[in-house]
Each structure stands twice: as structure tokens, then as C-alpha cells.
mmCIF file of C-alpha atoms and ligand atoms in Angstrom:
data_model
loop_
_atom_site.group_PDB
_atom_site.id
_atom_site.type_symbol
_atom_site.label_atom_id
_atom_site.label_comp_id
_atom_site.label_asym_id
_atom_site.label_seq_id
_atom_site.Cartn_x
_atom_site.Cartn_y
_atom_site.Cartn_z
ATOM 1 C CA MET A 101 195.436 50.687 83.794
ATOM 2 C CA ASN A 102 193.662 47.693 85.309
ATOM 3 C CA ILE A 103 196.785 45.617 86.052
ATOM 4 C CA LYS A 104 197.638 45.905 89.756
ATOM 5 C CA THR A 105 199.329 42.602 90.599
ATOM 6 C CA VAL A 106 202.076 40.795 88.712
ATOM 7 C CA GLY A 107 203.561 37.312 89.039
ATOM 8 C CA VAL A 108 207.075 36.783 87.696
ATOM 9 C CA VAL A 109 208.224 33.207 87.025
ATOM 10 C CA GLY A 110 212.018 32.866 87.288
ATOM 11 C CA ALA A 111 214.162 35.068 89.562
ATOM 12 C CA GLY A 112 217.356 34.976 87.455
ATOM 13 C CA THR A 113 219.094 37.664 85.382
ATOM 14 C CA MET A 114 215.881 38.904 83.751
ATOM 15 C CA GLY A 115 213.237 37.852 86.271
ATOM 16 C CA ASN A 116 214.610 39.868 89.163
ATOM 17 C CA GLY A 117 215.028 42.923 86.911
ATOM 18 C CA ILE A 118 211.387 42.673 85.794
ATOM 19 C CA VAL A 119 210.293 42.316 89.437
ATOM 20 C CA GLN A 120 212.325 45.412 90.338
ATOM 21 C CA VAL A 121 210.835 47.702 87.679
ATOM 22 C CA CYS A 122 207.264 46.537 88.376
ATOM 23 C CA ALA A 123 207.656 46.946 92.160
ATOM 24 C CA ALA A 124 209.326 50.357 91.760
ATOM 25 C CA ALA A 125 206.341 51.475 89.659
ATOM 26 C CA GLY A 126 204.010 50.586 92.553
ATOM 27 C CA LEU A 127 202.666 47.227 91.381
ATOM 28 C CA LYS A 128 202.377 44.314 93.811
ATOM 29 C CA VAL A 129 204.686 41.544 92.604
ATOM 30 C CA ILE A 130 205.118 37.873 93.480
ATOM 31 C CA MET A 131 208.553 36.606 92.387
ATOM 32 C CA GLN A 132 208.514 32.826 91.875
ATOM 33 C CA ASP A 133 211.367 30.394 91.230
ATOM 34 C CA ILE A 134 211.836 26.685 91.834
ATOM 35 C CA ALA A 135 213.981 26.956 94.957
ATOM 36 C CA GLU A 136 214.252 29.225 97.998
ATOM 37 C CA ASP A 137 217.924 30.070 97.301
ATOM 38 C CA ALA A 138 217.036 31.230 93.760
ATOM 39 C CA VAL A 139 214.391 33.692 95.022
ATOM 40 C CA GLN A 140 216.753 34.845 97.781
ATOM 41 C CA ARG A 141 219.488 35.545 95.182
ATOM 42 C CA GLY A 142 216.874 37.445 93.152
ATOM 43 C CA LEU A 143 215.947 39.591 96.182
ATOM 44 C CA ASP A 144 219.628 40.285 96.962
ATOM 45 C CA THR A 145 220.233 41.392 93.377
ATOM 46 C CA ILE A 146 217.222 43.739 93.499
ATOM 47 C CA SER A 147 218.435 45.215 96.792
ATOM 48 C CA SER A 148 221.947 45.908 95.402
ATOM 49 C CA SER A 149 220.510 47.303 92.181
ATOM 50 C CA LEU A 150 218.296 49.738 94.156
ATOM 51 C CA ASP A 151 221.349 50.687 96.282
ATOM 52 C CA ARG A 152 223.209 51.636 93.097
ATOM 53 C CA LEU A 153 220.276 53.883 92.098
ATOM 54 C CA ILE A 154 220.389 55.538 95.565
ATOM 55 C CA LYS A 155 224.129 56.166 95.120
ATOM 56 C CA LYS A 156 223.443 57.809 91.772
ATOM 57 C CA GLU A 157 220.739 59.906 93.509
ATOM 58 C CA LYS A 158 218.062 58.571 91.166
ATOM 59 C CA ILE A 159 215.925 57.242 94.053
ATOM 60 C CA THR A 160 215.823 57.650 97.837
ATOM 61 C CA GLU A 161 216.124 55.076 100.629
ATOM 62 C CA ALA A 162 212.346 55.473 101.117
ATOM 63 C CA ASP A 163 211.768 54.608 97.423
ATOM 64 C CA LYS A 164 213.877 51.484 97.897
ATOM 65 C CA GLN A 165 211.887 50.395 100.955
ATOM 66 C CA ALA A 166 208.595 51.108 99.136
ATOM 67 C CA ALA A 167 209.703 48.969 96.181
ATOM 68 C CA LEU A 168 210.876 46.103 98.399
ATOM 69 C CA SER A 169 207.598 46.195 100.364
ATOM 70 C CA ASN A 170 205.740 45.492 97.091
ATOM 71 C CA ILE A 171 207.586 42.181 96.585
ATOM 72 C CA GLU A 172 206.562 38.752 97.877
ATOM 73 C CA THR A 173 208.302 35.515 96.974
ATOM 74 C CA ALA A 174 207.110 31.985 96.244
ATOM 75 C CA THR A 175 208.457 28.630 95.121
ATOM 76 C CA SER A 176 205.250 27.241 93.610
ATOM 77 C CA LEU A 177 203.135 28.461 90.689
ATOM 78 C CA GLU A 178 199.958 28.069 92.780
ATOM 79 C CA ALA A 179 200.973 31.296 94.578
ATOM 80 C CA LEU A 180 200.150 33.147 91.329
ATOM 81 C CA ALA A 181 196.450 32.168 91.361
ATOM 82 C CA ASP A 182 195.140 35.735 91.872
ATOM 83 C CA VAL A 183 197.576 37.937 89.923
ATOM 84 C CA ASP A 184 196.367 40.057 86.981
ATOM 85 C CA ILE A 185 199.333 39.102 84.781
ATOM 86 C CA VAL A 186 202.166 36.587 84.877
ATOM 87 C CA ILE A 187 205.458 37.459 83.162
ATOM 88 C CA GLU A 188 207.417 34.252 82.653
ATOM 89 C CA ALA A 189 211.226 34.595 82.672
ATOM 90 C CA ALA A 190 212.399 31.011 83.252
ATOM 91 C CA THR A 191 215.285 29.369 81.372
ATOM 92 C CA GLU A 192 215.143 29.591 77.546
ATOM 93 C CA ASN A 193 213.906 26.076 76.823
ATOM 94 C CA GLU A 194 210.781 25.386 74.808
ATOM 95 C CA ALA A 195 209.656 22.213 76.587
ATOM 96 C CA LEU A 196 210.023 23.949 79.963
ATOM 97 C CA LYS A 197 208.060 27.023 78.845
ATOM 98 C CA LEU A 198 205.232 24.927 77.354
ATOM 99 C CA GLN A 199 204.950 23.035 80.631
ATOM 100 C CA ILE A 200 204.952 26.258 82.701
ATOM 101 C CA PHE A 201 202.233 27.830 80.519
ATOM 102 C CA GLU A 202 200.053 24.711 80.685
ATOM 103 C CA GLN A 203 200.312 24.865 84.466
ATOM 104 C CA LEU A 204 199.778 28.657 84.673
ATOM 105 C CA ASP A 205 196.645 28.273 82.557
ATOM 106 C CA LYS A 206 195.287 25.864 85.173
ATOM 107 C CA VAL A 207 196.205 27.861 88.300
ATOM 108 C CA CYS A 208 195.687 31.505 87.233
ATOM 109 C CA LYS A 209 192.293 33.229 87.293
ATOM 110 C CA PRO A 210 190.542 33.107 83.882
ATOM 111 C CA GLU A 211 190.973 36.817 83.094
ATOM 112 C CA ALA A 212 194.737 36.871 83.896
ATOM 113 C CA LEU A 213 197.120 37.658 81.039
ATOM 114 C CA LEU A 214 200.076 35.325 80.449
ATOM 115 C CA ALA A 215 203.230 36.930 79.046
ATOM 116 C CA SER A 216 206.617 35.407 78.255
ATOM 117 C CA ASN A 217 209.990 37.153 78.234
ATOM 118 C CA THR A 218 211.315 34.504 75.837
ATOM 119 C CA SER A 219 214.161 35.688 73.579
ATOM 120 C CA SER A 220 213.215 33.558 70.602
ATOM 121 C CA ILE A 221 210.602 30.837 71.173
ATOM 122 C CA SER A 222 207.294 30.912 69.269
ATOM 123 C CA LEU A 223 204.602 32.749 71.242
ATOM 124 C CA THR A 224 202.012 31.206 68.946
ATOM 125 C CA ARG A 225 203.105 27.728 70.072
ATOM 126 C CA ILE A 226 203.195 28.817 73.739
ATOM 127 C CA ALA A 227 199.688 30.330 73.404
ATOM 128 C CA GLY A 228 198.532 27.071 71.806
ATOM 129 C CA VAL A 229 199.045 25.014 74.973
ATOM 130 C CA THR A 230 196.641 27.241 76.947
ATOM 131 C CA LYS A 231 192.858 27.568 76.888
ATOM 132 C CA ARG A 232 193.227 31.371 76.733
ATOM 133 C CA PRO A 233 195.483 31.814 73.674
ATOM 134 C CA GLU A 234 194.153 35.336 72.951
ATOM 135 C CA GLN A 235 195.495 36.395 76.393
ATOM 136 C CA VAL A 236 199.062 35.177 75.699
ATOM 137 C CA VAL A 237 201.691 37.634 74.499
ATOM 138 C CA GLY A 238 205.467 38.195 74.405
ATOM 139 C CA MET A 239 206.973 40.882 76.612
ATOM 140 C CA HIS A 240 210.650 40.851 75.691
ATOM 141 C CA PHE A 241 212.617 43.022 78.106
ATOM 142 C CA MET A 242 216.269 43.902 77.507
ATOM 143 C CA ASN A 243 219.183 43.236 79.861
ATOM 144 C CA PRO A 244 219.805 44.919 82.325
ATOM 145 C CA VAL A 245 216.075 45.494 82.757
ATOM 146 C CA PRO A 246 216.252 48.532 85.092
ATOM 147 C CA MET A 247 218.493 50.371 82.590
ATOM 148 C CA MET A 248 217.097 49.433 79.194
ATOM 149 C CA LYS A 249 214.033 51.233 77.844
ATOM 150 C CA LEU A 250 212.792 48.772 75.238
ATOM 151 C CA VAL A 251 210.075 46.159 75.607
ATOM 152 C CA GLU A 252 209.605 44.274 72.345
ATOM 153 C CA VAL A 253 205.915 43.308 72.465
ATOM 154 C CA ILE A 254 205.338 40.152 70.447
ATOM 155 C CA ARG A 255 201.890 39.255 69.257
ATOM 156 C CA ALA A 256 201.164 35.565 68.990
ATOM 157 C CA LEU A 257 198.902 34.800 66.037
ATOM 158 C CA GLN A 258 196.115 34.440 68.626
ATOM 159 C CA THR A 259 196.822 37.586 70.756
ATOM 160 C CA SER A 260 193.767 39.901 70.844
ATOM 161 C CA ASP A 261 194.037 43.629 70.097
ATOM 162 C CA GLU A 262 192.707 44.392 73.569
ATOM 163 C CA VAL A 263 195.439 42.321 75.235
ATOM 164 C CA TYR A 264 198.098 43.902 73.035
ATOM 165 C CA GLN A 265 196.864 47.340 74.170
ATOM 166 C CA GLN A 266 196.956 46.303 77.842
ATOM 167 C CA ILE A 267 200.587 45.175 77.477
ATOM 168 C CA HIS A 268 201.425 48.400 75.676
ATOM 169 C CA ASP A 269 199.922 50.404 78.565
ATOM 170 C CA LEU A 270 201.623 48.250 81.222
ATOM 171 C CA SER A 271 205.018 48.712 79.529
ATOM 172 C CA GLU A 272 204.576 52.490 79.582
ATOM 173 C CA PHE A 273 203.349 52.409 83.180
ATOM 174 C CA ILE A 274 206.614 50.773 84.294
ATOM 175 C CA GLY A 275 208.668 53.348 82.387
ATOM 176 C CA LYS A 276 209.445 51.357 79.249
ATOM 177 C CA VAL A 277 208.930 51.993 75.546
ATOM 178 C CA PRO A 278 206.923 49.211 73.874
ATOM 179 C CA VAL A 279 207.600 48.376 70.233
ATOM 180 C CA GLU A 280 205.412 45.870 68.390
ATOM 181 C CA ALA A 281 206.820 42.828 66.579
ATOM 182 C CA LYS A 282 205.270 39.779 64.953
ATOM 183 C CA ASP A 283 205.953 36.239 66.100
ATOM 184 C CA SER A 284 208.874 34.689 64.207
ATOM 185 C CA PRO A 285 212.053 32.961 65.469
ATOM 186 C CA GLY A 286 214.073 35.522 67.464
ATOM 187 C CA PHE A 287 211.426 38.218 66.675
ATOM 188 C CA VAL A 288 213.292 41.407 65.646
ATOM 189 C CA ALA A 289 215.911 42.160 68.337
ATOM 190 C CA ASN A 290 217.518 38.727 68.497
ATOM 191 C CA ARG A 291 217.069 37.966 64.787
ATOM 192 C CA ILE A 292 219.595 40.750 64.258
ATOM 193 C CA LEU A 293 221.712 40.670 67.441
ATOM 194 C CA ILE A 294 222.363 36.962 68.019
ATOM 195 C CA PRO A 295 223.742 36.146 64.523
ATOM 196 C CA MET A 296 226.260 38.973 65.078
ATOM 197 C CA ILE A 297 227.257 37.530 68.458
ATOM 198 C CA ASN A 298 227.447 34.034 66.898
ATOM 199 C CA GLU A 299 229.779 35.392 64.198
ATOM 200 C CA ALA A 300 231.956 37.017 66.881
ATOM 201 C CA ALA A 301 232.110 33.601 68.612
ATOM 202 C CA TYR A 302 233.282 32.054 65.293
ATOM 203 C CA VAL A 303 235.960 34.730 64.897
ATOM 204 C CA TYR A 304 237.168 33.917 68.424
ATOM 205 C CA TYR A 305 236.915 30.137 67.802
ATOM 206 C CA GLU A 306 239.005 30.473 64.632
ATOM 207 C CA GLY A 307 241.637 32.398 66.620
ATOM 208 C CA LEU A 308 241.479 35.507 64.422
ATOM 209 C CA ALA A 309 241.728 37.789 67.459
ATOM 210 C CA SER A 310 241.513 37.625 71.244
ATOM 211 C CA ALA A 311 238.193 38.236 73.016
ATOM 212 C CA GLU A 312 239.502 41.670 74.063
ATOM 213 C CA GLY A 313 240.611 42.366 70.477
ATOM 214 C CA ILE A 314 237.251 41.420 68.961
ATOM 215 C CA ASP A 315 235.388 43.559 71.490
ATOM 216 C CA GLU A 316 237.731 46.536 71.000
ATOM 217 C CA ILE A 317 237.281 46.349 67.221
ATOM 218 C CA MET A 318 233.502 46.456 67.535
ATOM 219 C CA LYS A 319 233.528 49.162 70.219
ATOM 220 C CA LEU A 320 236.008 51.513 68.574
ATOM 221 C CA GLY A 321 235.108 50.692 64.987
ATOM 222 C CA MET A 322 231.325 50.485 65.158
ATOM 223 C CA ALA A 323 230.682 52.646 68.232
ATOM 224 C CA HIS A 324 229.017 49.738 70.021
ATOM 225 C CA PRO A 325 228.865 50.514 73.771
ATOM 226 C CA MET A 326 229.922 46.942 74.582
ATOM 227 C CA GLY A 327 231.739 44.346 72.462
ATOM 228 C CA PRO A 328 229.778 41.268 71.277
ATOM 229 C CA LEU A 329 231.632 38.753 73.469
ATOM 230 C CA MET A 330 231.238 40.816 76.615
ATOM 231 C CA LEU A 331 227.577 41.228 75.670
ATOM 232 C CA ALA A 332 227.315 37.430 75.277
ATOM 233 C CA ASP A 333 228.696 37.070 78.817
ATOM 234 C CA LEU A 334 226.071 39.541 80.047
ATOM 235 C CA ILE A 335 223.226 37.750 78.244
ATOM 236 C CA GLY A 336 224.419 34.279 79.345
ATOM 237 C CA LEU A 337 226.151 31.856 76.969
ATOM 238 C CA ASP A 338 223.447 29.212 77.516
ATOM 239 C CA THR A 339 220.837 31.765 76.459
ATOM 240 C CA CYS A 340 222.855 32.855 73.371
ATOM 241 C CA TYR A 341 223.227 29.192 72.400
ATOM 242 C CA ALA A 342 219.518 28.487 72.915
ATOM 243 C CA VAL A 343 218.536 31.464 70.740
ATOM 244 C CA ILE A 344 220.909 30.700 67.841
ATOM 245 C CA LYS A 345 219.578 27.102 67.843
ATOM 246 C CA VAL A 346 215.987 28.416 67.641
ATOM 247 C CA LEU A 347 216.984 30.597 64.640
ATOM 248 C CA HIS A 348 218.830 27.705 62.970
ATOM 249 C CA GLU A 349 215.992 25.232 63.451
ATOM 250 C CA GLY A 350 213.209 27.776 62.885
ATOM 251 C CA PHE A 351 214.471 29.035 59.518
ATOM 252 C CA GLY A 352 216.363 25.878 58.440
ATOM 253 C CA ASP A 353 219.016 28.225 57.068
ATOM 254 C CA SER A 354 222.725 27.377 57.471
ATOM 255 C CA LYS A 355 223.578 31.054 57.929
ATOM 256 C CA TYR A 356 222.402 30.620 61.526
ATOM 257 C CA ARG A 357 224.590 27.547 62.250
ATOM 258 C CA PRO A 358 225.666 27.720 65.912
ATOM 259 C CA CYS A 359 229.402 28.109 66.576
ATOM 260 C CA PRO A 360 230.692 24.875 68.227
ATOM 261 C CA ILE A 361 232.148 26.929 71.068
ATOM 262 C CA TRP A 362 228.679 27.459 72.597
ATOM 263 C CA GLN A 363 228.254 23.747 73.371
ATOM 264 C CA GLN A 364 231.779 23.559 74.835
ATOM 265 C CA MET A 365 231.317 26.623 77.040
ATOM 266 C CA VAL A 366 227.930 25.401 78.295
ATOM 267 C CA ASP A 367 229.337 21.895 78.985
ATOM 268 C CA ALA A 368 232.156 23.499 80.991
ATOM 269 C CA GLY A 369 229.659 25.578 83.009
ATOM 270 C CA TYR A 370 231.129 28.805 81.573
ATOM 271 C CA LEU A 371 227.824 30.657 81.243
ATOM 272 C CA GLY A 372 229.171 34.223 81.445
ATOM 273 C CA ARG A 373 228.744 36.689 84.291
ATOM 274 C CA LYS A 374 226.110 34.662 86.081
ATOM 275 C CA SER A 375 228.520 31.720 86.597
ATOM 276 C CA GLY A 376 231.648 33.830 87.095
ATOM 277 C CA ARG A 377 233.272 32.855 83.793
ATOM 278 C CA GLY A 378 232.509 33.076 80.088
ATOM 279 C CA PHE A 379 234.674 34.666 77.405
ATOM 280 C CA TYR A 380 236.003 36.713 80.341
ATOM 281 C CA ARG A 381 236.506 35.898 84.029
ATOM 282 C CA TYR A 382 234.442 37.560 86.754
ATOM 283 C CA ASP A 383 235.509 35.408 89.695
ATOM 284 C CA GLU A 384 238.933 36.873 90.368
HETATM 285 P P1 NAD B 499 218.761 32.829 84.094
HETATM 286 O O1 NAD B 499 219.464 31.541 83.838
HETATM 287 O O2 NAD B 499 219.529 33.958 84.671
HETATM 288 O O3 NAD B 499 217.485 32.583 85.040
HETATM 289 C C1 NAD B 499 216.519 31.626 84.773
HETATM 290 C C2 NAD B 499 215.778 31.336 86.073
HETATM 291 O O4 NAD B 499 214.676 30.473 85.771
HETATM 292 C C3 NAD B 499 216.654 30.600 87.112
HETATM 293 O O5 NAD B 499 216.616 31.316 88.334
HETATM 294 C C4 NAD B 499 215.978 29.242 87.227
HETATM 295 O O6 NAD B 499 216.045 28.676 88.539
HETATM 296 C C5 NAD B 499 214.539 29.591 86.856
HETATM 297 N N1 NAD B 499 213.724 28.446 86.463
HETATM 298 C C6 NAD B 499 214.091 27.349 85.753
HETATM 299 N N2 NAD B 499 213.041 26.500 85.657
HETATM 300 C C7 NAD B 499 212.003 27.082 86.321
HETATM 301 C C8 NAD B 499 210.667 26.697 86.564
HETATM 302 N N3 NAD B 499 210.181 25.529 86.148
HETATM 303 N N4 NAD B 499 209.880 27.526 87.285
HETATM 304 C C9 NAD B 499 210.362 28.701 87.746
HETATM 305 N N5 NAD B 499 211.617 29.123 87.528
HETATM 306 C C10 NAD B 499 212.436 28.327 86.823
HETATM 307 O O7 NAD B 499 218.105 33.227 82.697
HETATM 308 P P2 NAD B 499 217.654 34.692 82.186
HETATM 309 O O8 NAD B 499 218.789 35.303 81.457
HETATM 310 O O9 NAD B 499 217.009 35.424 83.303
HETATM 311 O O10 NAD B 499 216.580 34.294 81.083
HETATM 312 C C11 NAD B 499 215.214 34.102 81.402
HETATM 313 C C12 NAD B 499 214.388 34.310 80.149
HETATM 314 O O11 NAD B 499 214.586 35.648 79.681
HETATM 315 C C13 NAD B 499 214.766 33.393 78.988
HETATM 316 O O12 NAD B 499 213.613 33.060 78.270
HETATM 317 C C14 NAD B 499 215.693 34.271 78.169
HETATM 318 O O13 NAD B 499 215.747 33.896 76.820
HETATM 319 C C15 NAD B 499 215.009 35.621 78.335
HETATM 320 N N6 NAD B 499 215.845 36.802 78.077
HETATM 321 C C16 NAD B 499 217.149 36.825 78.499
HETATM 322 C C17 NAD B 499 217.920 37.966 78.267
HETATM 323 C C18 NAD B 499 219.331 38.052 78.742
HETATM 324 O O14 NAD B 499 220.057 38.970 78.324
HETATM 325 N N7 NAD B 499 219.788 37.160 79.613
HETATM 326 C C19 NAD B 499 217.347 39.078 77.620
HETATM 327 C C20 NAD B 499 216.013 39.028 77.229
HETATM 328 C C21 NAD B 499 215.272 37.874 77.458
#
């Protein structure tokens, strides 16, 4: 595999997980976010996550130190000039991602691949703002990244076969299982998952059952490991809202209409686990 260095844009829920699995596999990683405190929080999360793996006797203290020594941090995209691939995991917002990719295209070396961890936004449109559209691809990791095996690999209309193969090989190298999907709103995973979570939000909004009740019904009745509202808190309610809006706008189909509760929760700053409160509370 010819990818040795990775840049990760965004050090949040997904970004720091992607940094962790790449660094643990022996790749050199630069973790970038807009502010110093964001990258510091990312590093702290990686350190605690590796500590949990030590406790479970899955890795040793030496493995942890080796992984951490592979990570550098940065607050500007210029720091990613020499990496072999950038994996973008910034906030789920199309305008923001288009701007980041335009900038990455200018600062990264010509042969570098540009991947996005977007949950729903068109890779074809993202590829279109760069001068290397055949080198742009979706690498959709699942949350929590260190635990979940899947990488949904999304081919933009422009993605070359060679680049697809490189992403396939990289995914396997970092211990994941790549599965190919075409570019379409929400791709495969979130086309199926997010409408279910949106329906659970409606059931809650209509007062048909409590959050605990809804989650128990889906856990005990459908053998889901986690109920849909607790899963929404894990994903981030802002992210769930962004994805259901992409489905609604992308397909123009009222079956994807977003539950009004998303806007209210986001306005209140109740973003789920990452903000300490969502459908459940995590700050007590
Ligand atoms: P998050 O809110 O936890 O983190 C986003 C990070 O992006 C923040 O640290 C923020 O400071 C940073 N950021 C914002 N603007 C930036 C910029 N211009 N440059 C660099 N960094 C910037 O969000 P997340 O859950 O980690 O989601 C990131 C991406 O991953 C989104 O596209 C999301 O759809 C996708 N995703 C999320 C999940 C999930 O379960 N949360 C799963 C798969 C994919």
C-alpha cells in the first residue's frame, strides 16, 4: 500500500476516531481542526479510548505510546501539504465541505487523494469543486470508529477505479471492511438508518412513549443493540438533522420530512452526548 501519511480534517466525534485507527495501524497522521482546544479535546479522547483498550487487554501501554507518537496536530489546512491522503470529517454542512475541498485541492500535493467522511452529502458535487475529481472519494466510517468494522466507500461519478482500489486497500490496512456504494443522498447506510431515527423522533414528539420506552421497544422487540434515540444522541442531533434534510431535499419526497424536534433540540444546544444532553442527559 502506497499510503503512508494521512491528514484528518476535524477532530470531533468521528475525526479523532479516524486518527486513532490510522495511527494505531502505523500510519503517520496529522489531525487538523480550526482551534487548538478542539485538537486538544481530540487528543484527550484518543488517549482515553486507547486506555480503555489497554484495560480490556486488547493493546499494551507500548502500543498506545506508539500510536500517539504517530500523531501530530495542526490548526491550518496548509499543514496537510505533503500527506498522501486527506480524510475530511468536519461538520456535516455542504457549503463548509465545498470550501474545505476547494482549499485542500490548492494546498495538497497533486497526487494526494481527497476523501470525505460525509454521512449524506453528494461526493460528485464535492469532487466537482476540485481540479482532481477522479481522486475524490467517500470514506464513510461508522461511530464509534475504533469499534465499528464498516467503511462504506462511496464512488463519486468521477472517482477512478484505481483510486477506489487504493481506498479499499487502505480500509483493510487499518482493520476495516470496505463495502462499495454509489453516490446518492445518504448513500446506503444513512438512507436506511436516518429515516428510522427520524420516525422514532416523531413518535417521541407525538408523546406516544418516553425516550426510554421507545428505545426499549426497539431493543427488546427488534434485537437492536441500542435504541434509535440513544443512537441519535451518539451520532449527534445536529448531524441527524443535517442528514434527514439532505434526504428530504435530495429526493424531494415527503416521506423524509424532518421531525420538528430536530430544529428545537439544535436551537437549544441539545446535540446529544457531545454536548452533555440530547434525548437523554449525560451531564449529571
Ligand atoms: P462533530 O461535531 O463531533 O465534529 C466536527 C468537527 O469539525 C469539530 O471539531 C469542528 O470544530 C470541526 N470543524 C468545523 N469546521 C471546520 C473547518 N473549517 N476545518 C476543520 N475542522 C472544522 O461532528 P462528527 O460527528 O465528528 O461529524 C463529522 C463528519 O462525520 C460529518 O460529515 C458527519 O456527517 C460524519 N459522520 C458522523 C457520524 C456520527 O455518528 N457522528 C458517523 C459517520 C459520519
